[in-house]
Coordinates of C-alpha atoms in Angstrom, one line a residue:
M1 CA -42.8 -124.5 -59.6
K2 CA -43.0 -120.7 -59.2
K3 CA -41.1 -118.7 -61.8
L4 CA -38.1 -116.8 -60.5
N5 CA -38.8 -113.1 -60.3
Y6 CA -35.3 -112.1 -61.7
R7 CA -36.4 -108.4 -62.1
L8 CA -37.2 -108.1 -58.4
V9 CA -33.9 -109.9 -57.5
L10 CA -31.9 -107.4 -59.5
F11 CA -33.8 -104.5 -57.9
V12 CA -33.1 -105.8 -54.4
L13 CA -29.4 -106.5 -55.2
A14 CA -29.1 -102.9 -56.5
L15 CA -30.6 -101.6 -53.2
I16 CA -28.2 -103.8 -51.1
F17 CA -25.3 -102.6 -53.2
A18 CA -26.2 -98.9 -52.7
L19 CA -26.8 -99.3 -49.0
S20 CA -23.5 -101.3 -48.5
V21 CA -21.5 -98.6 -50.2
L22 CA -23.1 -95.8 -48.2
F23 CA -22.9 -97.6 -44.9
S24 CA -19.2 -98.4 -45.5
G25 CA -18.6 -94.6 -45.0
K26 CA -17.8 -93.8 -48.6
R27 CA -19.1 -90.4 -49.8
P28 CA -18.8 -88.5 -53.0
T29 CA -16.1 -85.8 -53.0
L30 CA -17.6 -82.3 -52.8
G31 CA -16.6 -80.0 -55.5
L32 CA -15.1 -76.6 -55.0
D33 CA -18.4 -74.8 -55.4
L34 CA -19.8 -76.9 -52.5
Q35 CA -17.0 -77.1 -50.0
G36 CA -15.2 -73.8 -50.8
G37 CA -11.6 -73.3 -51.9
L38 CA -9.5 -71.8 -54.6
H39 CA -10.2 -72.0 -58.3
M40 CA -7.2 -71.3 -60.6
L41 CA -7.0 -71.3 -64.4
L42 CA -3.5 -72.1 -65.5
G43 CA -1.9 -71.4 -68.8
V44 CA 1.2 -73.2 -70.3
K45 CA 3.8 -71.1 -72.0
T46 CA 4.2 -73.5 -74.9
D47 CA 6.8 -71.3 -76.7
V48 CA 9.2 -72.1 -73.9
A49 CA 8.4 -75.8 -74.4
I50 CA 9.5 -75.5 -78.0
K51 CA 12.8 -73.9 -77.0
S52 CA 13.3 -76.7 -74.5
R53 CA 12.6 -79.3 -77.2
A54 CA 15.2 -77.6 -79.4
K55 CA 17.7 -78.0 -76.6
S56 CA 16.8 -81.6 -76.2
I57 CA 17.3 -82.2 -79.9
A58 CA 20.7 -80.6 -79.6
T59 CA 21.6 -82.8 -76.6
N60 CA 20.5 -85.8 -78.6
V61 CA 22.7 -84.8 -81.6
A62 CA 25.7 -84.4 -79.4
F63 CA 25.0 -87.8 -77.8
F64 CA 24.8 -89.8 -81.0
L65 CA 27.7 -88.0 -82.7
D66 CA 29.9 -88.6 -79.6
N67 CA 28.7 -92.2 -79.4
E68 CA 29.8 -92.9 -83.0
D69 CA 33.1 -90.9 -82.6
I70 CA 32.1 -88.4 -85.2
Y71 CA 34.1 -85.2 -84.7
Y72 CA 32.1 -82.0 -85.0
A73 CA 32.3 -78.3 -84.1
D74 CA 30.1 -75.2 -83.4
L75 CA 27.0 -77.1 -82.2
T76 CA 24.6 -74.1 -81.6
I77 CA 20.9 -73.4 -81.2
K78 CA 19.1 -70.4 -82.8
D79 CA 15.4 -70.3 -82.1
T80 CA 14.1 -73.7 -83.3
S81 CA 17.1 -74.7 -85.4
I82 CA 20.3 -76.5 -84.5
S83 CA 23.4 -76.2 -86.5
F84 CA 26.8 -77.9 -86.4
E85 CA 29.7 -78.8 -88.7
I86 CA 31.3 -82.2 -89.0
L87 CA 35.1 -82.2 -89.5
D88 CA 35.5 -85.3 -91.6
K89 CA 34.0 -85.7 -95.1
D90 CA 33.9 -89.5 -94.6
D91 CA 31.4 -89.1 -91.8
E92 CA 28.8 -87.2 -93.9
L93 CA 26.7 -90.2 -94.9
Q94 CA 26.8 -91.7 -91.4
T95 CA 25.7 -88.4 -89.9
K96 CA 22.7 -88.2 -92.3
A97 CA 21.7 -91.8 -91.3
L98 CA 22.0 -91.0 -87.6
I99 CA 19.9 -87.9 -88.0
Q100 CA 17.2 -89.9 -89.7
E101 CA 17.4 -92.8 -87.3
N102 CA 17.3 -90.7 -84.1
L103 CA 15.2 -87.6 -85.1
G104 CA 13.1 -88.9 -87.9
D105 CA 10.4 -86.4 -88.9
A106 CA 11.0 -84.1 -86.0
V107 CA 13.4 -82.0 -88.0
E108 CA 14.0 -80.9 -91.6
T109 CA 17.7 -81.2 -92.6
K110 CA 19.6 -78.6 -94.6
E111 CA 23.2 -79.1 -95.7
N112 CA 25.9 -76.7 -96.9
G113 CA 29.0 -78.8 -97.5
L114 CA 29.8 -80.3 -94.1
N115 CA 27.6 -77.8 -92.3
F116 CA 24.2 -79.2 -91.1
E117 CA 21.2 -77.2 -90.0
L118 CA 18.3 -79.1 -88.3
I119 CA 15.0 -77.1 -88.3
M120 CA 12.1 -78.3 -86.2
T121 CA 9.1 -79.2 -88.3
E122 CA 5.7 -77.5 -87.8
Q123 CA 4.2 -80.9 -86.8
E124 CA 7.0 -81.4 -84.2
K125 CA 6.2 -77.9 -82.8
L126 CA 2.5 -78.8 -82.6
N127 CA 3.3 -82.1 -80.9
T128 CA 5.6 -80.4 -78.5
K129 CA 2.9 -77.9 -77.5
E130 CA 0.3 -80.7 -76.9
N131 CA 2.8 -82.7 -75.0
A132 CA 3.7 -79.7 -72.8
I133 CA 0.0 -79.2 -71.9
N134 CA -0.7 -82.8 -71.2
Q135 CA 2.5 -83.2 -69.2
A136 CA 1.7 -80.1 -67.2
V137 CA -1.7 -81.5 -66.3
D138 CA -0.1 -84.9 -65.2
T139 CA 2.8 -83.3 -63.4
I140 CA 0.6 -80.8 -61.4
R141 CA -1.8 -83.6 -60.5
N142 CA 1.1 -85.8 -59.3
R143 CA 2.5 -83.0 -57.3
L144 CA -0.8 -82.2 -55.7
D145 CA -1.2 -85.8 -54.8
Q146 CA 2.2 -85.8 -53.1
F147 CA 2.5 -82.2 -51.8
G148 CA -1.1 -81.8 -50.9
L149 CA -1.5 -78.0 -51.5
A150 CA 1.8 -77.0 -49.9
E151 CA 4.0 -76.4 -52.9
P152 CA 2.1 -77.2 -56.1
T153 CA 3.9 -74.6 -58.2
K154 CA 7.5 -75.7 -57.7
A155 CA 9.1 -76.2 -61.1
A156 CA 12.3 -78.3 -60.3
H157 CA 13.7 -78.4 -63.8
L158 CA 17.0 -80.2 -63.5
Q159 CA 19.9 -79.8 -66.0
L160 CA 23.5 -80.9 -66.0
M161 CA 25.5 -78.3 -67.9
A162 CA 29.2 -78.0 -68.8
V163 CA 31.1 -74.9 -67.7
D164 CA 32.8 -73.0 -70.5
E165 CA 36.2 -73.2 -69.0
A166 CA 37.9 -71.2 -71.8
R167 CA 35.8 -68.1 -71.3
N168 CA 34.4 -68.4 -67.8
T169 CA 37.1 -66.0 -66.4
R170 CA 35.5 -63.2 -68.4
V171 CA 31.9 -64.0 -67.3
T172 CA 31.7 -60.9 -65.0
T173 CA 32.3 -58.5 -67.9
M174 CA 30.3 -60.5 -70.5
S175 CA 26.8 -59.6 -71.6
P176 CA 24.1 -62.2 -72.2
E177 CA 24.2 -61.4 -75.9
E178 CA 27.9 -62.0 -76.1
A179 CA 27.5 -65.2 -74.2
S180 CA 24.8 -66.3 -76.6
S181 CA 27.1 -65.7 -79.6
F182 CA 29.5 -68.3 -78.1
G183 CA 26.6 -70.8 -77.6
D184 CA 26.7 -70.1 -73.8
V185 CA 24.4 -68.8 -71.1
I186 CA 25.1 -66.9 -67.9
L187 CA 23.5 -68.5 -64.7
Y188 CA 24.1 -67.7 -61.1
D189 CA 24.9 -69.7 -58.0
A190 CA 21.8 -70.1 -55.8
K191 CA 23.7 -69.3 -52.6
T192 CA 26.7 -67.0 -53.5
K193 CA 25.1 -65.4 -56.6
E194 CA 28.4 -66.0 -58.4
P195 CA 28.0 -66.0 -62.2
Y196 CA 29.0 -68.9 -64.3
L197 CA 29.3 -69.2 -68.1
L198 CA 27.7 -72.5 -69.1
R199 CA 27.3 -74.2 -72.4
E200 CA 23.7 -73.5 -73.5
I201 CA 23.0 -77.1 -74.6
P202 CA 22.7 -79.2 -71.5
I203 CA 24.6 -82.5 -71.1
L204 CA 21.2 -84.0 -70.0
D205 CA 18.0 -82.8 -68.3
G206 CA 15.4 -84.0 -65.8
S207 CA 13.5 -86.0 -68.5
M208 CA 16.2 -88.7 -68.0
L209 CA 15.7 -88.8 -64.2
T210 CA 14.1 -91.9 -62.7
D211 CA 14.2 -91.2 -59.0
A212 CA 15.2 -88.5 -56.5
K213 CA 15.5 -88.9 -52.7
V214 CA 16.7 -86.8 -49.8
G215 CA 20.2 -87.6 -48.7
Y216 CA 23.2 -86.0 -47.0
D217 CA 26.5 -84.7 -48.3
D218 CA 29.9 -85.3 -46.8
N219 CA 29.3 -82.5 -44.3
N220 CA 26.0 -84.0 -43.3
N221 CA 24.0 -81.3 -44.9
P222 CA 20.7 -82.1 -46.7
A223 CA 21.1 -83.0 -50.4
I224 CA 19.1 -84.7 -53.1
N225 CA 20.4 -88.0 -54.5
F226 CA 19.2 -88.7 -58.0
T227 CA 19.2 -91.6 -60.4
L228 CA 19.2 -91.5 -64.2
N229 CA 17.7 -93.9 -66.8
G230 CA 19.9 -96.0 -69.1
Q231 CA 20.5 -93.3 -71.7
G232 CA 21.1 -90.6 -69.1
A233 CA 23.6 -92.9 -67.3
K234 CA 25.5 -93.5 -70.5
I235 CA 25.6 -89.8 -71.4
F236 CA 26.6 -88.9 -67.8
G237 CA 29.3 -91.6 -67.8
D238 CA 30.7 -90.7 -71.2
F239 CA 30.8 -86.9 -70.5
S240 CA 32.5 -87.3 -67.1
G241 CA 35.0 -89.8 -68.6
K242 CA 36.1 -87.4 -71.4
N243 CA 36.1 -84.2 -69.2
R244 CA 38.3 -85.0 -66.2
G245 CA 39.5 -81.8 -64.6
K246 CA 36.6 -79.7 -65.9
R247 CA 33.5 -78.5 -64.1
M248 CA 30.0 -79.6 -64.5
A249 CA 27.2 -77.5 -63.1
I250 CA 24.1 -79.0 -61.5
V251 CA 21.3 -76.5 -62.4
L252 CA 17.9 -76.5 -60.8
D253 CA 15.3 -74.0 -62.1
D254 CA 18.1 -72.0 -63.8
K255 CA 20.0 -71.7 -60.5
I256 CA 23.4 -73.4 -60.0
Y257 CA 23.5 -75.5 -56.8
S258 CA 27.0 -76.9 -57.3
A259 CA 29.7 -76.9 -60.0
P260 CA 32.1 -79.7 -59.0
V261 CA 35.3 -80.6 -60.8
I262 CA 35.1 -83.9 -62.5
K263 CA 37.8 -86.1 -61.0
E264 CA 36.9 -89.4 -62.6
R265 CA 34.3 -91.1 -64.7
I266 CA 30.9 -91.2 -62.9
G267 CA 29.2 -94.5 -63.7
A268 CA 25.9 -96.1 -62.5
G269 CA 23.9 -93.0 -63.4
R270 CA 23.8 -91.6 -59.9
G271 CA 24.5 -88.0 -58.8
Q272 CA 23.9 -85.6 -55.9
I273 CA 22.6 -82.1 -55.7
T274 CA 24.0 -80.2 -52.8
G275 CA 23.5 -76.6 -51.8
A276 CA 21.7 -74.3 -49.4
F277 CA 18.9 -76.8 -48.6
T278 CA 17.0 -77.2 -45.5
T279 CA 15.6 -80.7 -44.9
E280 CA 12.1 -79.6 -45.8
E281 CA 13.4 -77.9 -49.0
A282 CA 15.4 -81.0 -50.0
H283 CA 12.2 -83.1 -49.5
D284 CA 10.1 -80.7 -51.6
V285 CA 12.6 -80.6 -54.4
A286 CA 12.9 -84.4 -54.4
I287 CA 9.2 -84.8 -54.7
A288 CA 9.1 -82.2 -57.6
L289 CA 11.9 -84.0 -59.4
R290 CA 10.2 -87.4 -59.0
S291 CA 6.8 -86.2 -60.1
G292 CA 8.3 -84.9 -63.4
A293 CA 9.7 -81.7 -64.6
L294 CA 7.5 -79.2 -66.3
L295 CA 8.4 -78.8 -70.0
A296 CA 7.2 -75.2 -69.9
P297 CA 6.4 -72.7 -67.2
V298 CA 2.8 -72.5 -66.0
E299 CA 1.2 -69.1 -65.4
V300 CA -1.9 -68.2 -63.4
M301 CA -4.5 -66.7 -65.8
E302 CA -7.4 -66.5 -63.5
K303 CA -7.9 -67.0 -59.8
R304 CA -11.0 -66.8 -57.6
S305 CA -11.8 -68.1 -54.2
V306 CA -15.0 -69.7 -52.9
G307 CA -15.6 -69.3 -49.2
P308 CA -16.7 -72.3 -47.1
S309 CA -19.8 -70.4 -46.1
L310 CA -20.8 -69.8 -49.7
G311 CA -20.3 -73.5 -50.3
A312 CA -22.5 -74.4 -47.3
D313 CA -25.2 -72.0 -48.7
S314 CA -25.0 -73.8 -52.0
I315 CA -25.5 -77.2 -50.4
R316 CA -28.4 -75.9 -48.3
A317 CA -30.1 -74.4 -51.4
S318 CA -29.5 -77.5 -53.5
M319 CA -30.7 -79.8 -50.8
F320 CA -33.8 -77.7 -50.3
A321 CA -34.5 -77.9 -54.1
L322 CA -33.9 -81.6 -54.1
I323 CA -36.0 -82.4 -51.1
F324 CA -38.8 -80.0 -52.1
G325 CA -38.9 -81.5 -55.6
F326 CA -38.7 -85.0 -54.2
V327 CA -41.6 -84.5 -51.8
V328 CA -43.8 -82.8 -54.4
V329 CA -43.2 -85.7 -56.9
I330 CA -43.8 -88.3 -54.3
A331 CA -47.1 -86.7 -53.2
F332 CA -48.3 -86.3 -56.8
M333 CA -47.5 -89.9 -57.7
V334 CA -49.3 -91.3 -54.6
L335 CA -52.4 -89.0 -55.0
Y336 CA -52.7 -89.6 -58.8
Y337 CA -51.6 -93.2 -59.2
S338 CA -52.3 -94.7 -55.7
A339 CA -50.2 -97.8 -55.1
A340 CA -48.6 -97.7 -58.5
G341 CA -47.4 -94.2 -57.6
L342 CA -46.0 -95.6 -54.3
I343 CA -44.1 -98.3 -56.3
A344 CA -42.7 -95.6 -58.5
N345 CA -41.6 -93.7 -55.5
V346 CA -39.8 -96.7 -54.1
A347 CA -37.9 -97.0 -57.4
L348 CA -37.1 -93.3 -57.2
I349 CA -35.6 -93.6 -53.8
V350 CA -33.4 -96.6 -54.8
N351 CA -32.4 -94.6 -57.9
L352 CA -31.1 -91.7 -55.8
L353 CA -29.3 -94.1 -53.5
L354 CA -27.6 -95.7 -56.5
I355 CA -26.5 -92.4 -57.9
V356 CA -24.8 -91.4 -54.7
A357 CA -23.3 -94.8 -54.1
V358 CA -21.8 -95.1 -57.6
M359 CA -20.3 -91.6 -57.3
A360 CA -18.9 -92.5 -53.9
L361 CA -17.5 -95.8 -55.1
F362 CA -15.6 -94.3 -57.9
G363 CA -14.5 -91.1 -56.1
A364 CA -16.5 -88.9 -58.4
T365 CA -16.8 -85.2 -57.5
L366 CA -20.2 -83.8 -56.7
T367 CA -20.6 -80.2 -57.9
L368 CA -23.4 -77.7 -57.8
P369 CA -24.4 -78.4 -61.4
G370 CA -24.1 -82.1 -60.4
M371 CA -26.7 -81.6 -57.7
A372 CA -28.9 -79.9 -60.3
G373 CA -28.4 -83.0 -62.4
I374 CA -29.7 -85.1 -59.5
V375 CA -32.8 -82.9 -59.2
L376 CA -33.4 -83.3 -62.9
T377 CA -32.9 -87.0 -62.6
V378 CA -35.7 -87.2 -60.1
G379 CA -38.2 -85.9 -62.7
M380 CA -36.7 -88.1 -65.5
A381 CA -36.9 -91.3 -63.3
V382 CA -40.5 -90.7 -62.4
D383 CA -41.3 -89.8 -66.0
A384 CA -40.6 -93.4 -67.1
N385 CA -43.1 -94.7 -64.5
V386 CA -45.7 -92.1 -65.5
I387 CA -45.6 -93.5 -69.1
I388 CA -45.8 -97.1 -67.9
S389 CA -48.7 -96.4 -65.5
E390 CA -50.6 -94.5 -68.2
R391 CA -50.2 -97.4 -70.6
I392 CA -51.4 -99.9 -68.0
R393 CA -54.4 -97.7 -67.1
E394 CA -55.3 -97.4 -70.8
L395 CA -55.2 -101.2 -71.3
L396 CA -57.3 -101.8 -68.1
K397 CA -59.9 -99.4 -69.4
E398 CA -60.0 -101.4 -72.6
G399 CA -60.9 -104.4 -70.6
K400 CA -57.6 -106.3 -70.7
S401 CA -56.8 -108.6 -67.8
I402 CA -54.5 -107.2 -65.1
T403 CA -51.7 -109.6 -66.1
K404 CA -52.0 -108.7 -69.8
A405 CA -52.3 -105.0 -69.0
I406 CA -49.1 -104.9 -66.9
E407 CA -47.1 -106.9 -69.5
D408 CA -48.3 -104.9 -72.5
G409 CA -48.0 -101.7 -70.6
Y410 CA -44.3 -102.2 -70.0
S411 CA -43.8 -103.5 -73.5
N412 CA -45.6 -100.6 -75.2
A413 CA -43.9 -98.0 -73.0
F414 CA -40.4 -99.4 -73.4
S415 CA -39.6 -98.1 -76.8
A416 CA -40.5 -94.5 -75.9
I417 CA -38.6 -94.7 -72.6
W418 CA -35.6 -96.3 -74.2
D419 CA -35.4 -93.7 -77.0
A420 CA -35.7 -90.8 -74.6
N421 CA -33.0 -92.2 -72.2
I422 CA -30.6 -93.1 -75.0
T423 CA -30.7 -89.7 -76.7
T424 CA -30.3 -88.0 -73.3
L425 CA -27.4 -90.3 -72.5
I426 CA -25.7 -89.5 -75.8
A427 CA -26.0 -85.8 -75.1
A428 CA -24.7 -86.3 -71.5
V429 CA -21.7 -88.2 -72.8
A430 CA -20.9 -85.5 -75.3
L431 CA -21.1 -82.9 -72.5
Y432 CA -18.8 -84.9 -70.4
V433 CA -16.2 -85.5 -73.1
Y434 CA -16.1 -81.9 -74.4
G435 CA -17.3 -79.9 -71.4
T436 CA -15.3 -78.3 -68.6
G437 CA -15.5 -79.0 -64.8
P438 CA -19.0 -77.8 -63.9
V439 CA -20.5 -79.2 -67.1
K440 CA -18.8 -82.5 -66.5
G441 CA -20.3 -82.7 -63.1
F442 CA -23.8 -82.1 -64.5
A443 CA -23.2 -84.7 -67.3
L444 CA -21.9 -87.3 -64.9
T445 CA -24.9 -87.3 -62.5
I446 CA -27.3 -87.3 -65.4
S447 CA -25.5 -90.3 -67.0
I448 CA -25.5 -92.3 -63.8
G449 CA -29.1 -91.3 -63.1
I450 CA -30.2 -92.5 -66.5
L451 CA -28.5 -95.8 -66.2
A452 CA -29.9 -96.2 -62.6
S453 CA -33.4 -95.3 -63.7
M454 CA -33.3 -98.0 -66.5
L455 CA -32.7 -100.5 -63.7
T456 CA -35.1 -99.2 -61.1
A457 CA -37.9 -97.7 -63.1
I458 CA -38.2 -100.4 -65.7
L459 CA -36.9 -103.7 -64.3
G460 CA -37.5 -102.8 -60.6
T461 CA -41.1 -101.7 -60.7
H462 CA -41.9 -104.5 -63.2
G463 CA -40.5 -107.0 -60.7
I464 CA -42.6 -105.4 -57.8
Y465 CA -45.8 -105.7 -59.9
E466 CA -45.0 -109.4 -60.6
Y467 CA -44.5 -110.0 -56.9
F468 CA -47.9 -108.4 -56.0
L469 CA -49.7 -109.7 -59.1
P470 CA -51.6 -112.5 -57.1
K471 CA -52.9 -109.8 -54.8
I472 CA -54.1 -107.4 -57.5
N473 CA -57.7 -107.9 -58.5
K474 CA -60.3 -106.1 -60.6
N475 CA -62.2 -104.9 -57.6
R476 CA -59.3 -102.9 -56.2
L477 CA -58.1 -101.1 -59.3
K478 CA -58.7 -97.7 -57.6
F479 CA -56.3 -98.7 -54.9
W480 CA -53.6 -100.1 -57.2
F481 CA -53.8 -97.8 -60.2
G482 CA -56.0 -94.9 -59.2
I483 CA -58.9 -95.8 -61.6
K484 CA -62.4 -97.2 -61.0
G485 CA -62.7 -101.0 -61.5

């Protein structure tokens, strides 16, 4: 019974896979340098993120003190420290325990009698900066996915803030510095520009929001209906229950959209943002809220555009280089190695198809450096077959049988090919992990090309030789391997 040629089977399956992916209509996404567009380098203002984190800690402090009915006064923020005073000596130990339980290593606690000062640790500042950068990347990606490119820079930072009813009547004559001395901040109505004096520490913010959808208010004007998570719902309910008759401002990107009077406890963690919205604006704000609020502002540090015509020129130049190199390599292999060179060329074609198919299947982006990587892969893929063919020719000249020469040729060449490919793959992986966009594109195509060449250049060509082995004879070595028999 004839032995199964598993190498050839794998090679044919790889070819079928590549063709099925490409004929299904899938194509790699063209990078900015190939299709044209706008390149922007964004920077995250991490110092603002640290200040936002300090506010979040203060909000958390107010929540767990209120939740345990611990009376306190003068809860204020200064830079990255939060200070407050508890009013009952008997609550001192419980307050310490609550700080440790809820804030852990995020703050360093200093005490002076019943006065507490919570100072953000350096590690917490570092973590906050890293989180701000990672969250900015995720948020911008989410918004681009939902907005397209229409409104990718909308911030949509939601805060619910208490109106300082005792001092709000003096807000028109108050300076920001005086407001800050009371633990307040002056913000303005988005439509009327009327100033409000608000408590600087928000009741809660957009980090507790789970959903936002377009709705309509009582006058049938567009609005945004939002839903809070469990903790946000409890804070919202407790605050509204204890502050009937007072106002709570709904603030979006430091602009007040409404400041309704609280008439009753608001349960279920649901609220509505009303204001001067068009339907389209309400839709955009809802998307921005759903995709996540930016912990820190993002600034454009560099911007450059790539015209479609320049991208087309890059594609033409790259394709010319690829085709020219491909044709020269094919011609050389056939002229120098005869049928062995033709077999190597078949493997090379399948290798290229596999690279494009795998990139298309996983939605990888093909960049100009990536195309350079494909051109380089052409040479690397053929290099393996050059080594193998030379080993076979050497063994045939020594008088080995054709079967033995082919088997030993692959065996002797394998270690050199394996070592070269593995070291190149390690370098490519390092480039992908630590490199930026263009470098990643180059590393990606090289990596895929190396893995594909291991399949096509080693297994594939070996399988083809096994298939044709009965037809190869000593009298036709010139035809098969380009040497005299």
